[in-house]
PDB file of C-alpha atoms in Angstrom:
ATOM      1  CA  MET A   1    -291.019  56.251-190.101  1.00  0.00           C
ATOM      2  CA  ALA A   2    -289.497  53.172-191.490  1.00  0.00           C
ATOM      3  CA  THR A   3    -289.785  50.150-189.758  1.00  0.00           C
ATOM      4  CA  ALA A   4    -287.422  46.740-190.073  1.00  0.00           C
ATOM      5  CA  LYS A   5    -289.245  43.736-191.295  1.00  0.00           C
ATOM      6  CA  PRO A   6    -288.218  40.646-188.940  1.00  0.00           C
ATOM      7  CA  LEU A   7    -286.084  38.134-190.965  1.00  0.00           C
ATOM      8  CA  PRO A   8    -287.885  35.443-192.617  1.00  0.00           C
ATOM      9  CA  ARG A   9    -287.714  32.176-190.203  1.00  0.00           C
ATOM     10  CA  LYS A  10    -285.488  30.152-192.672  1.00  0.00           C
ATOM     11  CA  THR A  11    -282.912  32.999-192.313  1.00  0.00           C
ATOM     12  CA  ARG A  12    -283.214  33.070-188.386  1.00  0.00           C
ATOM     13  CA  ARG A  13    -282.757  29.256-188.437  1.00  0.00           C
ATOM     14  CA  ARG A  14    -279.365  29.546-190.715  1.00  0.00           C
ATOM     15  CA  TRP A  15    -277.989  32.429-188.410  1.00  0.00           C
ATOM     16  CA  GLY A  16    -278.688  30.119-185.382  1.00  0.00           C
ATOM     17  CA  ARG A  17    -276.946  27.213-187.073  1.00  0.00           C
ATOM     18  CA  ARG A  18    -273.993  29.358-187.850  1.00  0.00           C
ATOM     19  CA  ALA A  19    -273.685  30.908-184.376  1.00  0.00           C
ATOM     20  CA  PHE A  20    -273.680  27.150-182.953  1.00  0.00           C
ATOM     21  CA  ILE A  21    -271.137  25.953-185.328  1.00  0.00           C
ATOM     22  CA  ALA A  22    -269.004  28.912-184.498  1.00  0.00           C
ATOM     23  CA  ALA A  23    -269.493  28.326-180.726  1.00  0.00           C
ATOM     24  CA  ALA A  24    -268.564  24.689-181.301  1.00  0.00           C
ATOM     25  CA  VAL A  25    -265.390  25.518-183.374  1.00  0.00           C
ATOM     26  CA  LEU A  26    -264.353  28.142-180.557  1.00  0.00           C
ATOM     27  CA  ALA A  27    -264.717  25.509-177.906  1.00  0.00           C
ATOM     28  CA  ALA A  28    -262.951  23.044-179.498  1.00  0.00           C
ATOM     29  CA  ALA A  29    -260.043  25.477-180.565  1.00  0.00           C
ATOM     30  CA  LEU A  30    -259.838  26.544-176.594  1.00  0.00           C
ATOM     31  CA  LEU A  31    -259.753  22.920-175.512  1.00  0.00           C
ATOM     32  CA  ALA A  32    -256.928  22.106-178.045  1.00  0.00           C
ATOM     33  CA  LEU A  33    -255.151  25.173-176.830  1.00  0.00           C
ATOM     34  CA  PHE A  34    -255.121  24.275-173.178  1.00  0.00           C
ATOM     35  CA  TRP A  35    -255.545  20.491-173.262  1.00  0.00           C
ATOM     36  CA  SER A  36    -251.805  19.665-172.421  1.00  0.00           C
ATOM     37  CA  THR A  37    -251.869  22.191-169.476  1.00  0.00           C
ATOM     38  CA  MET A  38    -254.872  20.554-168.064  1.00  0.00           C
ATOM     39  CA  ARG A  39    -253.684  17.279-168.394  1.00  0.00           C
ATOM     40  CA  SER A  40    -250.454  17.919-166.721  1.00  0.00           C
ATOM     41  CA  GLU A  41    -252.484  19.669-163.751  1.00  0.00           C
ATOM     42  CA  ALA A  42    -254.591  16.944-163.572  1.00  0.00           C
ATOM     43  CA  ILE A  43    -251.672  14.264-163.728  1.00  0.00           C
ATOM     44  CA  ALA A  44    -249.886  16.173-160.733  1.00  0.00           C
ATOM     45  CA  GLY A  45    -253.285  16.516-158.773  1.00  0.00           C
ATOM     46  CA  ALA A  46    -253.825  12.808-159.188  1.00  0.00           C
ATOM     47  CA  SER A  47    -250.424  11.976-158.233  1.00  0.00           C
ATOM     48  CA  VAL A  48    -250.300  13.994-155.188  1.00  0.00           C
ATOM     49  CA  GLY A  49    -253.879  12.905-154.240  1.00  0.00           C
ATOM     50  CA  ALA A  50    -252.648   9.354-154.298  1.00  0.00           C
ATOM     51  CA  ARG A  51    -249.893   9.499-152.485  1.00  0.00           C
ATOM     52  CA  VAL A  52    -251.418  11.722-149.775  1.00  0.00           C
ATOM     53  CA  ALA A  53    -254.401   9.356-149.401  1.00  0.00           C
ATOM     54  CA  CYS A  54    -252.333   6.283-149.272  1.00  0.00           C
ATOM     55  CA  SER A  55    -250.224   7.842-146.441  1.00  0.00           C
ATOM     56  CA  CYS A  56    -253.140   9.087-144.469  1.00  0.00           C
ATOM     57  CA  ARG A  57    -254.977   5.626-145.179  1.00  0.00           C
ATOM     58  CA  TYR A  58    -252.223   3.167-144.697  1.00  0.00           C
ATOM     59  CA  LEU A  59    -249.626   4.994-142.543  1.00  0.00           C
ATOM     60  CA  GLY A  60    -251.979   7.217-140.537  1.00  0.00           C
ATOM     61  CA  GLY A  61    -254.835   4.400-140.074  1.00  0.00           C
ATOM     62  CA  ARG A  62    -257.731   6.860-140.915  1.00  0.00           C
ATOM     63  CA  GLU A  63    -260.432   6.042-143.144  1.00  0.00           C
ATOM     64  CA  LEU A  64    -260.195   7.032-146.977  1.00  0.00           C
ATOM     65  CA  SER A  65    -263.229   9.585-146.733  1.00  0.00           C
ATOM     66  CA  ASP A  66    -261.317  11.245-143.945  1.00  0.00           C
ATOM     67  CA  CYS A  67    -258.083  11.613-145.857  1.00  0.00           C
ATOM     68  CA  ARG A  68    -259.647  14.253-148.155  1.00  0.00           C
ATOM     69  CA  LYS A  69    -259.202  16.906-145.359  1.00  0.00           C
ATOM     70  CA  ASP A  70    -255.474  16.585-146.073  1.00  0.00           C
ATOM     71  CA  PHE A  71    -255.841  17.530-149.797  1.00  0.00           C
ATOM     72  CA  GLU A  72    -254.850  21.346-150.852  1.00  0.00           C
ATOM     73  CA  PRO A  73    -257.725  23.693-151.941  1.00  0.00           C
ATOM     74  CA  GLY A  74    -258.531  23.277-155.621  1.00  0.00           C
ATOM     75  CA  MET A  75    -258.417  19.412-155.307  1.00  0.00           C
ATOM     76  CA  GLY A  76    -262.051  19.065-155.450  1.00  0.00           C
ATOM     77  CA  LEU A  77    -262.220  17.202-158.802  1.00  0.00           C
ATOM     78  CA  VAL A  78    -259.718  14.376-157.672  1.00  0.00           C
ATOM     79  CA  MET A  79    -261.832  11.086-156.861  1.00  0.00           C
ATOM     80  CA  LEU A  80    -260.356   8.302-154.624  1.00  0.00           C
ATOM     81  CA  SER A  81    -260.860   4.774-154.463  1.00  0.00           C
ATOM     82  CA  GLU A  82    -258.858   2.197-152.609  1.00  0.00           C
ATOM     83  CA  ASP A  83    -257.700  -1.588-153.006  1.00  0.00           C
ATOM     84  CA  ASP A  84    -257.394  -2.739-149.685  1.00  0.00           C
ATOM     85  CA  ALA A  85    -256.002  -6.127-150.216  1.00  0.00           C
ATOM     86  CA  ALA A  86    -253.065  -4.470-152.335  1.00  0.00           C
ATOM     87  CA  LYS A  87    -252.881  -1.795-149.894  1.00  0.00           C
ATOM     88  CA  ALA A  88    -253.398   0.745-152.802  1.00  0.00           C
ATOM     89  CA  VAL A  89    -255.088   4.179-153.309  1.00  0.00           C
ATOM     90  CA  THR A  90    -256.094   5.272-156.658  1.00  0.00           C
ATOM     91  CA  ALA A  91    -256.669   8.957-157.534  1.00  0.00           C
ATOM     92  CA  ARG A  92    -258.618  10.059-160.637  1.00  0.00           C
ATOM     93  CA  VAL A  93    -259.377  13.126-162.418  1.00  0.00           C
ATOM     94  CA  PRO A  94    -262.190  12.404-164.653  1.00  0.00           C
ATOM     95  CA  LEU A  95    -261.378  12.030-168.154  1.00  0.00           C
ATOM     96  CA  LEU A  96    -258.026  13.223-167.731  1.00  0.00           C
ATOM     97  CA  ALA A  97    -255.788  11.069-165.244  1.00  0.00           C
ATOM     98  CA  SER A  98    -255.464   8.210-162.705  1.00  0.00           C
ATOM     99  CA  GLU A  99    -252.560   7.684-160.691  1.00  0.00           C
ATOM    100  CA  THR A 100    -251.988   4.925-158.090  1.00  0.00           C
ATOM    101  CA  ALA A 101    -249.840   4.895-154.795  1.00  0.00           C
ATOM    102  CA  THR A 102    -249.206   1.641-153.399  1.00  0.00           C
ATOM    103  CA  PHE A 103    -247.887   1.052-149.584  1.00  0.00           C
ATOM    104  CA  ARG A 104    -244.916  -1.264-149.180  1.00  0.00           C
ATOM    105  CA  ALA A 105    -243.480  -2.116-145.704  1.00  0.00           C
ATOM    106  CA  GLY A 106    -240.384  -0.006-145.237  1.00  0.00           C
ATOM    107  CA  GLU A 107    -240.756   2.132-148.250  1.00  0.00           C
ATOM    108  CA  GLY A 108    -243.989   3.840-147.397  1.00  0.00           C
ATOM    109  CA  CYS A 109    -246.196   4.726-150.232  1.00  0.00           C
ATOM    110  CA  THR A 110    -244.930   5.047-153.790  1.00  0.00           C
ATOM    111  CA  LEU A 111    -246.448   5.833-156.920  1.00  0.00           C
ATOM    112  CA  GLU A 112    -246.515   3.300-159.636  1.00  0.00           C
ATOM    113  CA  LYS A 113    -244.349   3.815-162.672  1.00  0.00           C
ATOM    114  CA  TRP A 114    -245.552   6.403-164.926  1.00  0.00           C
ATOM    115  CA  SER A 115    -246.498   5.371-168.470  1.00  0.00           C
ATOM    116  CA  HIS A 116    -247.361   8.985-169.758  1.00  0.00           C
TER     117      HIS A 116
END
């Protein structure tokens, strides 16, 4: 019975390097394919998050940390910060989107103008 000889070390390294490059190219292609969709959904999530949290904070009088309860399921990546002096809340989806809503008397919480 014939037994297969193991591949030489140099050949194994070459195949490992090729597999890594192929995986990196595939990941880059998938990212490029879905980037627009991911960015659009991140902008929408950040916009909703900023508006909801601003209303909760400055109209409802609740703490910002309590306002996360008002988020829809799937908004776990949205991070909040506030500028109390400007009465503004900024919502961010890391690396993808950032939106700010500001409270104005008589108008409520409105999103800042988009520059996308």
